[in-house]
Amino acid sequence: FLSLVAEFCCGFFVILILGNFWFLAVLYLLWLYLDWGTPCAGGRRSQWVRSWTVWKYFREYFPIHLIKTSELNPNHNYLLGFHPHGVLVAGAFGNFCTDPPFKNLFPGLTPYLHIMPIWFGCPFFREYIMSAGMVSASKESVSHVLNNKGGGHASVIVIGGAEESLNAHPGSLTLNILKRKGFVKMALKHGAHLVPVFSFGENELFKQVANPKGSWLRNVQEKLQKIMGFALPLFHARGVFQYSFGLIPYRQPIHTVVGSPIPVKQNLNPTTEEIDQLHALYLQKLKKLFEEHKSNYGIPAHKSLIFE
């Protein structure tokens, strides 16, 4: 959905340049230059955009649910690790970029969904995603959010990143996380409490072309991902009037479960050992969260998370 909106925005910008409104394109480019740093400085959210009626229908389509398991004190800042990436990241968008789900369950906290910086280079589209509460996933951006002295900020990071979307097959429980420790280091530097979040049903929205590791398709996808910074999963789902083929996601329920916070004491210069220790604790809490709730959402008892 976001990709389609981005393409529309870029196309509209090209029309301005080629048409009789080139001067508007020039003015926008000037604005883009002056406003370039905003995605790394908290963005520019709009309560009006986040409350559009269309988001209510978007959440009800699947439907998307946000489940609270513990209180999050608004006097602290938090770093929420979202799993898995899936193809669409529908649970992250529906719960953290639209109101009122998060707002009602966690009053006093403001969520910021961190996404790849490349999206903020798209004309007009950048204004839309910032209005929904999305900001850059750069270190500078995460630091800005977590540096709020009064607390009440929640950075939401999809830990597996674009690489994990290549594992987004129905039934897949593989998470790219063992080598991803930057989020732990950021939490330590800012004293932000870590919160594991698992979104049940995220991988069930699309069927992806078989791409096992070592296959020619997977090799090509991984090379492209390294070059472009984002992955290109080959997926399909249903159409508008038929269920056999199309790009509209299947109507599968998504239950995004927010776990209990892991208290983190600020450490401006954490050692490798301290980072590894907190990372191991995070993995333990994430696995526990999954095991405690998997039976509620159709996961067989013998299945567990796979960390790689």
mmCIF file of C-alpha atoms in Angstrom:
data_model
loop_
_atom_site.group_PDB
_atom_site.id
_atom_site.type_symbol
_atom_site.label_atom_id
_atom_site.label_comp_id
_atom_site.label_asym_id
_atom_site.label_seq_id
_atom_site.Cartn_x
_atom_site.Cartn_y
_atom_site.Cartn_z
ATOM 1 C CA PHE A 1 0.000 0.000 0.000
ATOM 2 C CA LEU A 2 2.741 2.454 0.975
ATOM 3 C CA SER A 3 4.694 1.568 -2.156
ATOM 4 C CA LEU A 4 1.665 2.351 -4.308
ATOM 5 C CA VAL A 5 1.168 5.703 -2.589
ATOM 6 C CA ALA A 6 4.888 6.470 -3.022
ATOM 7 C CA GLU A 7 4.693 5.693 -6.755
ATOM 8 C CA PHE A 8 1.656 7.934 -7.102
ATOM 9 C CA CYS A 9 3.421 10.802 -5.318
ATOM 10 C CA CYS A 10 6.553 10.444 -7.451
ATOM 11 C CA GLY A 11 4.414 10.313 -10.596
ATOM 12 C CA PHE A 12 2.575 13.462 -9.543
ATOM 13 C CA PHE A 13 5.914 15.217 -9.000
ATOM 14 C CA VAL A 14 7.083 14.229 -12.494
ATOM 15 C CA ILE A 15 3.845 15.616 -13.954
ATOM 16 C CA LEU A 16 4.526 18.938 -12.216
ATOM 17 C CA ILE A 17 8.015 19.074 -13.706
ATOM 18 C CA LEU A 18 6.949 18.173 -17.252
ATOM 19 C CA GLY A 19 3.757 20.198 -17.212
ATOM 20 C CA ASN A 20 3.030 23.890 -16.846
ATOM 21 C CA PHE A 21 3.492 23.759 -13.085
ATOM 22 C CA TRP A 22 7.277 23.304 -13.041
ATOM 23 C CA PHE A 23 7.577 26.341 -10.764
ATOM 24 C CA LEU A 24 5.602 24.446 -8.087
ATOM 25 C CA ALA A 25 8.098 21.597 -8.382
ATOM 26 C CA VAL A 26 10.957 24.063 -7.920
ATOM 27 C CA LEU A 27 9.296 25.539 -4.825
ATOM 28 C CA TYR A 28 8.780 22.054 -3.423
ATOM 29 C CA LEU A 29 12.435 21.146 -4.052
ATOM 30 C CA LEU A 30 13.417 24.266 -2.093
ATOM 31 C CA TRP A 31 11.101 23.167 0.715
ATOM 32 C CA LEU A 32 12.595 19.666 0.570
ATOM 33 C CA TYR A 33 16.091 21.109 0.950
ATOM 34 C CA LEU A 34 15.122 23.254 3.940
ATOM 35 C CA ASP A 35 13.089 20.471 5.589
ATOM 36 C CA TRP A 36 15.493 17.593 4.882
ATOM 37 C CA GLY A 37 16.398 16.983 8.524
ATOM 38 C CA THR A 38 12.845 16.786 9.903
ATOM 39 C CA PRO A 39 12.507 12.957 9.598
ATOM 40 C CA CYS A 40 15.502 12.677 11.955
ATOM 41 C CA ALA A 41 14.128 15.256 14.365
ATOM 42 C CA GLY A 42 10.839 13.695 15.438
ATOM 43 C CA GLY A 43 8.977 14.157 12.166
ATOM 44 C CA ARG A 44 5.797 16.160 11.858
ATOM 45 C CA ARG A 45 2.790 14.098 12.953
ATOM 46 C CA SER A 46 -0.802 15.108 12.358
ATOM 47 C CA GLN A 47 -3.545 13.907 14.655
ATOM 48 C CA TRP A 48 -6.012 14.602 11.859
ATOM 49 C CA VAL A 49 -4.238 12.234 9.441
ATOM 50 C CA ARG A 50 -3.781 9.537 12.084
ATOM 51 C CA SER A 51 -7.517 9.659 12.795
ATOM 52 C CA TRP A 52 -8.773 9.323 9.216
ATOM 53 C CA THR A 53 -11.798 7.041 8.980
ATOM 54 C CA VAL A 54 -10.048 4.985 6.293
ATOM 55 C CA TRP A 55 -7.635 3.627 8.942
ATOM 56 C CA LYS A 56 -10.568 2.266 10.919
ATOM 57 C CA TYR A 57 -11.610 0.248 7.858
ATOM 58 C CA PHE A 58 -7.979 -0.740 7.255
ATOM 59 C CA ARG A 59 -7.718 -2.207 10.768
ATOM 60 C CA GLU A 60 -11.100 -3.923 10.476
ATOM 61 C CA TYR A 61 -10.245 -5.538 7.135
ATOM 62 C CA PHE A 62 -7.851 -8.101 8.628
ATOM 63 C CA PRO A 63 -8.759 -7.290 11.498
ATOM 64 C CA ILE A 64 -5.817 -5.857 13.467
ATOM 65 C CA HIS A 65 -5.774 -6.063 17.267
ATOM 66 C CA LEU A 66 -3.360 -4.597 19.817
ATOM 67 C CA ILE A 67 -2.951 -6.644 23.008
ATOM 68 C CA LYS A 68 -1.561 -5.125 26.190
ATOM 69 C CA THR A 69 0.144 -7.425 28.699
ATOM 70 C CA SER A 70 1.709 -4.862 31.031
ATOM 71 C CA GLU A 71 1.576 -1.208 31.965
ATOM 72 C CA LEU A 72 4.095 1.158 30.364
ATOM 73 C CA ASN A 73 4.781 4.087 32.677
ATOM 74 C CA PRO A 74 4.691 7.306 30.596
ATOM 75 C CA ASN A 75 7.454 8.752 32.778
ATOM 76 C CA HIS A 76 9.927 6.539 30.895
ATOM 77 C CA ASN A 77 10.999 6.293 27.275
ATOM 78 C CA TYR A 78 10.736 2.910 25.551
ATOM 79 C CA LEU A 79 12.216 1.081 22.592
ATOM 80 C CA LEU A 80 9.705 -1.411 21.213
ATOM 81 C CA GLY A 81 11.172 -4.212 19.108
ATOM 82 C CA PHE A 82 8.555 -5.296 16.548
ATOM 83 C CA HIS A 83 8.593 -8.884 15.164
ATOM 84 C CA PRO A 84 8.241 -10.222 12.506
ATOM 85 C CA HIS A 85 8.663 -7.874 9.551
ATOM 86 C CA GLY A 86 6.314 -9.781 7.253
ATOM 87 C CA VAL A 87 5.702 -8.354 3.779
ATOM 88 C CA LEU A 88 3.377 -5.489 4.652
ATOM 89 C CA VAL A 89 4.278 -4.709 8.298
ATOM 90 C CA ALA A 90 0.529 -4.196 8.674
ATOM 91 C CA GLY A 91 0.499 -4.672 12.441
ATOM 92 C CA ALA A 92 3.120 -1.989 12.987
ATOM 93 C CA PHE A 93 1.355 0.517 10.738
ATOM 94 C CA GLY A 94 -2.177 -0.225 11.948
ATOM 95 C CA ASN A 95 -1.308 -0.091 15.634
ATOM 96 C CA PHE A 96 1.360 2.612 15.852
ATOM 97 C CA CYS A 97 0.573 4.964 12.942
ATOM 98 C CA THR A 98 -3.187 5.256 13.371
ATOM 99 C CA ASP A 99 -5.350 6.233 16.299
ATOM 100 C CA PRO A 100 -6.852 5.219 18.651
ATOM 101 C CA PRO A 101 -5.421 1.681 19.376
ATOM 102 C CA PHE A 102 -2.113 2.598 21.029
ATOM 103 C CA LYS A 103 -3.405 5.876 22.402
ATOM 104 C CA ASN A 104 -6.210 4.167 24.317
ATOM 105 C CA LEU A 105 -4.143 1.310 25.738
ATOM 106 C CA PHE A 106 -1.038 3.314 26.609
ATOM 107 C CA PRO A 107 -2.124 6.854 27.497
ATOM 108 C CA GLY A 108 0.700 9.361 27.837
ATOM 109 C CA LEU A 109 2.976 7.554 25.370
ATOM 110 C CA THR A 110 3.688 8.797 21.850
ATOM 111 C CA PRO A 111 4.791 6.075 19.377
ATOM 112 C CA TYR A 112 7.262 6.736 16.558
ATOM 113 C CA LEU A 113 7.603 4.057 13.878
ATOM 114 C CA HIS A 114 11.144 4.100 12.453
ATOM 115 C CA ILE A 115 11.420 3.196 8.768
ATOM 116 C CA MET A 116 14.195 3.207 6.166
ATOM 117 C CA PRO A 117 15.527 6.747 5.428
ATOM 118 C CA ILE A 118 15.130 6.158 1.676
ATOM 119 C CA TRP A 119 11.350 6.648 1.947
ATOM 120 C CA PHE A 120 11.829 10.257 3.066
ATOM 121 C CA GLY A 121 13.454 11.150 -0.241
ATOM 122 C CA CYS A 122 10.175 10.584 -2.093
ATOM 123 C CA PRO A 123 8.454 13.925 -2.912
ATOM 124 C CA PHE A 124 5.126 14.514 -1.172
ATOM 125 C CA PHE A 125 5.080 10.941 0.138
ATOM 126 C CA ARG A 126 7.490 11.977 2.888
ATOM 127 C CA GLU A 127 4.948 14.530 4.146
ATOM 128 C CA TYR A 128 2.275 11.858 4.348
ATOM 129 C CA ILE A 129 4.343 9.267 6.239
ATOM 130 C CA MET A 130 5.630 11.867 8.691
ATOM 131 C CA SER A 131 2.064 12.991 9.373
ATOM 132 C CA ALA A 132 1.256 9.392 10.335
ATOM 133 C CA GLY A 133 4.052 9.360 12.919
ATOM 134 C CA MET A 134 6.812 7.680 10.921
ATOM 135 C CA VAL A 135 10.404 8.865 11.262
ATOM 136 C CA SER A 136 13.790 7.783 9.976
ATOM 137 C CA ALA A 137 15.449 4.631 11.297
ATOM 138 C CA SER A 138 18.833 6.390 11.466
ATOM 139 C CA LYS A 139 20.773 6.502 14.745
ATOM 140 C CA GLU A 140 20.265 10.257 14.848
ATOM 141 C CA SER A 141 16.506 9.838 14.618
ATOM 142 C CA VAL A 142 16.264 7.117 17.277
ATOM 143 C CA SER A 143 18.446 9.207 19.596
ATOM 144 C CA HIS A 144 16.199 12.232 19.101
ATOM 145 C CA VAL A 145 13.093 10.264 20.092
ATOM 146 C CA LEU A 146 14.659 8.525 23.096
ATOM 147 C CA ASN A 147 16.365 11.679 24.351
ATOM 148 C CA ASN A 148 13.093 13.138 25.600
ATOM 149 C CA LYS A 149 13.902 14.102 29.188
ATOM 150 C CA GLY A 150 10.330 13.924 30.410
ATOM 151 C CA GLY A 151 9.717 10.413 29.098
ATOM 152 C CA GLY A 152 6.575 9.457 27.208
ATOM 153 C CA HIS A 153 8.242 8.542 23.908
ATOM 154 C CA ALA A 154 8.221 5.080 22.341
ATOM 155 C CA SER A 155 10.506 4.201 19.436
ATOM 156 C CA VAL A 156 9.083 1.309 17.424
ATOM 157 C CA ILE A 157 11.738 -0.520 15.398
ATOM 158 C CA VAL A 158 11.111 -3.506 13.125
ATOM 159 C CA ILE A 159 14.239 -5.347 14.242
ATOM 160 C CA GLY A 160 14.482 -7.850 11.383
ATOM 161 C CA GLY A 161 14.454 -5.103 8.777
ATOM 162 C CA ALA A 162 13.884 -5.580 5.073
ATOM 163 C CA GLU A 163 16.046 -8.715 5.044
ATOM 164 C CA GLU A 164 13.514 -10.504 7.229
ATOM 165 C CA SER A 165 10.733 -9.918 4.691
ATOM 166 C CA LEU A 166 12.367 -12.590 2.533
ATOM 167 C CA ASN A 167 11.403 -15.103 5.240
ATOM 168 C CA ALA A 168 7.786 -13.927 5.300
ATOM 169 C CA HIS A 169 6.103 -17.185 4.303
ATOM 170 C CA PRO A 170 2.865 -18.390 5.946
ATOM 171 C CA GLY A 171 3.796 -20.354 9.046
ATOM 172 C CA SER A 172 7.361 -19.019 9.145
ATOM 173 C CA LEU A 173 8.736 -18.219 12.607
ATOM 174 C CA THR A 174 12.285 -17.285 11.592
ATOM 175 C CA LEU A 175 13.560 -13.942 12.883
ATOM 176 C CA ASN A 176 16.726 -12.145 11.764
ATOM 177 C CA ILE A 177 17.962 -10.948 15.136
ATOM 178 C CA LEU A 178 21.123 -12.693 16.349
ATOM 179 C CA LYS A 179 23.441 -10.149 14.718
ATOM 180 C CA ARG A 180 21.165 -7.164 15.216
ATOM 181 C CA LYS A 181 22.307 -5.505 18.417
ATOM 182 C CA GLY A 182 22.281 -1.825 17.495
ATOM 183 C CA PHE A 183 18.852 -1.326 19.054
ATOM 184 C CA VAL A 184 20.150 -2.730 22.349
ATOM 185 C CA LYS A 185 23.076 -0.319 22.302
ATOM 186 C CA MET A 186 20.714 2.613 21.679
ATOM 187 C CA ALA A 187 18.484 1.532 24.556
ATOM 188 C CA LEU A 188 21.499 1.411 26.894
ATOM 189 C CA LYS A 189 22.844 4.793 25.797
ATOM 190 C CA HIS A 190 19.503 6.470 26.480
ATOM 191 C CA GLY A 191 18.248 4.362 29.366
ATOM 192 C CA ALA A 192 15.162 3.421 27.341
ATOM 193 C CA HIS A 193 13.293 0.359 28.581
ATOM 194 C CA LEU A 194 13.172 -2.473 26.024
ATOM 195 C CA VAL A 195 9.800 -3.970 25.118
ATOM 196 C CA PRO A 196 9.446 -7.063 22.896
ATOM 197 C CA VAL A 197 6.440 -7.009 20.557
ATOM 198 C CA PHE A 198 5.260 -10.010 18.544
ATOM 199 C CA SER A 199 2.629 -9.672 15.828
ATOM 200 C CA PHE A 200 0.837 -12.989 15.326
ATOM 201 C CA GLY A 201 -0.522 -13.378 11.791
ATOM 202 C CA GLU A 202 1.903 -10.938 10.150
ATOM 203 C CA ASN A 203 3.376 -13.623 7.882
ATOM 204 C CA GLU A 204 -0.029 -14.979 6.826
ATOM 205 C CA LEU A 205 -1.112 -11.999 4.722
ATOM 206 C CA PHE A 206 0.662 -13.021 1.510
ATOM 207 C CA LYS A 207 2.068 -16.075 -0.203
ATOM 208 C CA GLN A 208 5.640 -15.609 -1.330
ATOM 209 C CA VAL A 209 7.392 -17.394 -4.200
ATOM 210 C CA ALA A 210 9.601 -20.151 -2.778
ATOM 211 C CA ASN A 211 13.055 -18.682 -2.106
ATOM 212 C CA PRO A 212 14.962 -21.042 0.203
ATOM 213 C CA LYS A 213 18.449 -19.959 1.228
ATOM 214 C CA GLY A 214 20.979 -20.911 -1.404
ATOM 215 C CA SER A 215 18.458 -20.759 -4.269
ATOM 216 C CA TRP A 216 19.170 -18.506 -7.247
ATOM 217 C CA LEU A 217 16.148 -16.341 -6.414
ATOM 218 C CA ARG A 218 17.237 -15.817 -2.810
ATOM 219 C CA ASN A 219 20.782 -14.979 -3.924
ATOM 220 C CA VAL A 220 19.476 -12.362 -6.354
ATOM 221 C CA GLN A 221 17.121 -10.907 -3.724
ATOM 222 C CA GLU A 222 19.902 -10.661 -1.149
ATOM 223 C CA LYS A 223 22.270 -8.971 -3.605
ATOM 224 C CA LEU A 224 19.593 -6.460 -4.599
ATOM 225 C CA GLN A 225 18.815 -5.845 -0.932
ATOM 226 C CA LYS A 226 22.461 -4.980 -0.235
ATOM 227 C CA ILE A 227 22.615 -2.646 -3.240
ATOM 228 C CA MET A 228 19.269 -0.844 -2.834
ATOM 229 C CA GLY A 229 18.801 -1.061 0.928
ATOM 230 C CA PHE A 230 15.405 -2.744 0.712
ATOM 231 C CA ALA A 231 14.257 -6.243 -0.209
ATOM 232 C CA LEU A 232 12.056 -7.329 -3.107
ATOM 233 C CA PRO A 233 9.961 -10.311 -2.008
ATOM 234 C CA LEU A 234 7.916 -11.844 -4.831
ATOM 235 C CA PHE A 235 4.482 -12.228 -3.300
ATOM 236 C CA HIS A 236 0.819 -12.554 -4.184
ATOM 237 C CA ALA A 237 -2.479 -12.890 -2.360
ATOM 238 C CA ARG A 238 -6.067 -12.249 -3.506
ATOM 239 C CA GLY A 239 -7.824 -9.981 -5.968
ATOM 240 C CA VAL A 240 -10.725 -7.603 -5.483
ATOM 241 C CA PHE A 241 -13.459 -10.001 -6.621
ATOM 242 C CA GLN A 242 -11.652 -13.358 -6.473
ATOM 243 C CA TYR A 243 -9.416 -15.126 -4.008
ATOM 244 C CA SER A 244 -7.021 -17.010 -6.285
ATOM 245 C CA PHE A 245 -4.543 -14.313 -7.267
ATOM 246 C CA GLY A 246 -3.826 -10.614 -6.703
ATOM 247 C CA LEU A 247 -1.888 -8.168 -4.554
ATOM 248 C CA ILE A 248 -4.547 -7.447 -1.945
ATOM 249 C CA PRO A 249 -3.565 -9.104 1.365
ATOM 250 C CA TYR A 250 -5.625 -12.006 2.646
ATOM 251 C CA ARG A 251 -8.110 -11.273 5.410
ATOM 252 C CA GLN A 252 -6.171 -12.915 8.204
ATOM 253 C CA PRO A 253 -6.397 -11.613 11.790
ATOM 254 C CA ILE A 254 -3.340 -9.877 13.211
ATOM 255 C CA HIS A 255 -2.789 -9.841 16.958
ATOM 256 C CA THR A 256 0.077 -7.563 17.983
ATOM 257 C CA VAL A 257 1.073 -8.453 21.533
ATOM 258 C CA VAL A 258 3.071 -5.862 23.500
ATOM 259 C CA GLY A 259 5.205 -7.543 26.156
ATOM 260 C CA SER A 260 6.455 -6.403 29.545
ATOM 261 C CA PRO A 261 9.242 -3.808 29.658
ATOM 262 C CA ILE A 262 12.827 -4.792 30.429
ATOM 263 C CA PRO A 263 14.229 -2.063 32.718
ATOM 264 C CA VAL A 264 17.395 -0.515 31.280
ATOM 265 C CA LYS A 265 19.779 1.714 33.211
ATOM 266 C CA GLN A 266 21.451 4.430 31.171
ATOM 267 C CA ASN A 267 25.021 3.635 30.145
ATOM 268 C CA LEU A 268 26.609 6.119 27.750
ATOM 269 C CA ASN A 269 29.492 3.812 26.903
ATOM 270 C CA PRO A 270 28.276 0.198 27.119
ATOM 271 C CA THR A 271 30.818 -2.547 26.608
ATOM 272 C CA THR A 272 30.389 -5.370 24.133
ATOM 273 C CA GLU A 273 29.730 -7.739 27.034
ATOM 274 C CA GLU A 274 26.989 -5.493 28.430
ATOM 275 C CA ILE A 275 25.325 -5.229 25.040
ATOM 276 C CA ASP A 276 25.491 -9.003 24.533
ATOM 277 C CA GLN A 277 24.054 -9.623 27.992
ATOM 278 C CA LEU A 278 21.058 -7.338 27.444
ATOM 279 C CA HIS A 279 20.556 -8.737 23.937
ATOM 280 C CA ALA A 280 20.436 -12.279 25.341
ATOM 281 C CA LEU A 281 17.882 -11.167 27.952
ATOM 282 C CA TYR A 282 15.776 -9.542 25.238
ATOM 283 C CA LEU A 283 15.767 -12.770 23.208
ATOM 284 C CA GLN A 284 14.732 -14.678 26.314
ATOM 285 C CA LYS A 285 11.825 -12.292 27.000
ATOM 286 C CA LEU A 286 10.750 -12.322 23.345
ATOM 287 C CA LYS A 287 10.676 -16.104 23.275
ATOM 288 C CA LYS A 288 8.741 -16.185 26.544
ATOM 289 C CA LEU A 289 6.192 -13.711 25.154
ATOM 290 C CA PHE A 290 5.711 -15.877 22.087
ATOM 291 C CA GLU A 291 5.375 -19.122 24.043
ATOM 292 C CA GLU A 292 2.836 -17.642 26.464
ATOM 293 C CA HIS A 293 0.521 -16.432 23.708
ATOM 294 C CA LYS A 294 1.031 -18.746 20.722
ATOM 295 C CA SER A 295 -1.786 -21.119 21.693
ATOM 296 C CA ASN A 296 -4.239 -18.193 21.621
ATOM 297 C CA TYR A 297 -3.494 -17.470 17.965
ATOM 298 C CA GLY A 298 -3.349 -20.851 16.301
ATOM 299 C CA ILE A 299 0.354 -21.686 16.617
ATOM 300 C CA PRO A 300 0.887 -25.443 17.237
ATOM 301 C CA ALA A 301 2.427 -26.316 20.592
ATOM 302 C CA HIS A 302 5.502 -27.935 19.005
ATOM 303 C CA LYS A 303 6.464 -24.789 17.047
ATOM 304 C CA SER A 304 8.879 -22.198 18.440
ATOM 305 C CA LEU A 305 10.727 -19.119 17.264
ATOM 306 C CA ILE A 306 13.901 -19.592 15.242
ATOM 307 C CA PHE A 307 16.603 -16.958 15.738
ATOM 308 C CA GLU A 308 19.214 -16.472 13.050
#
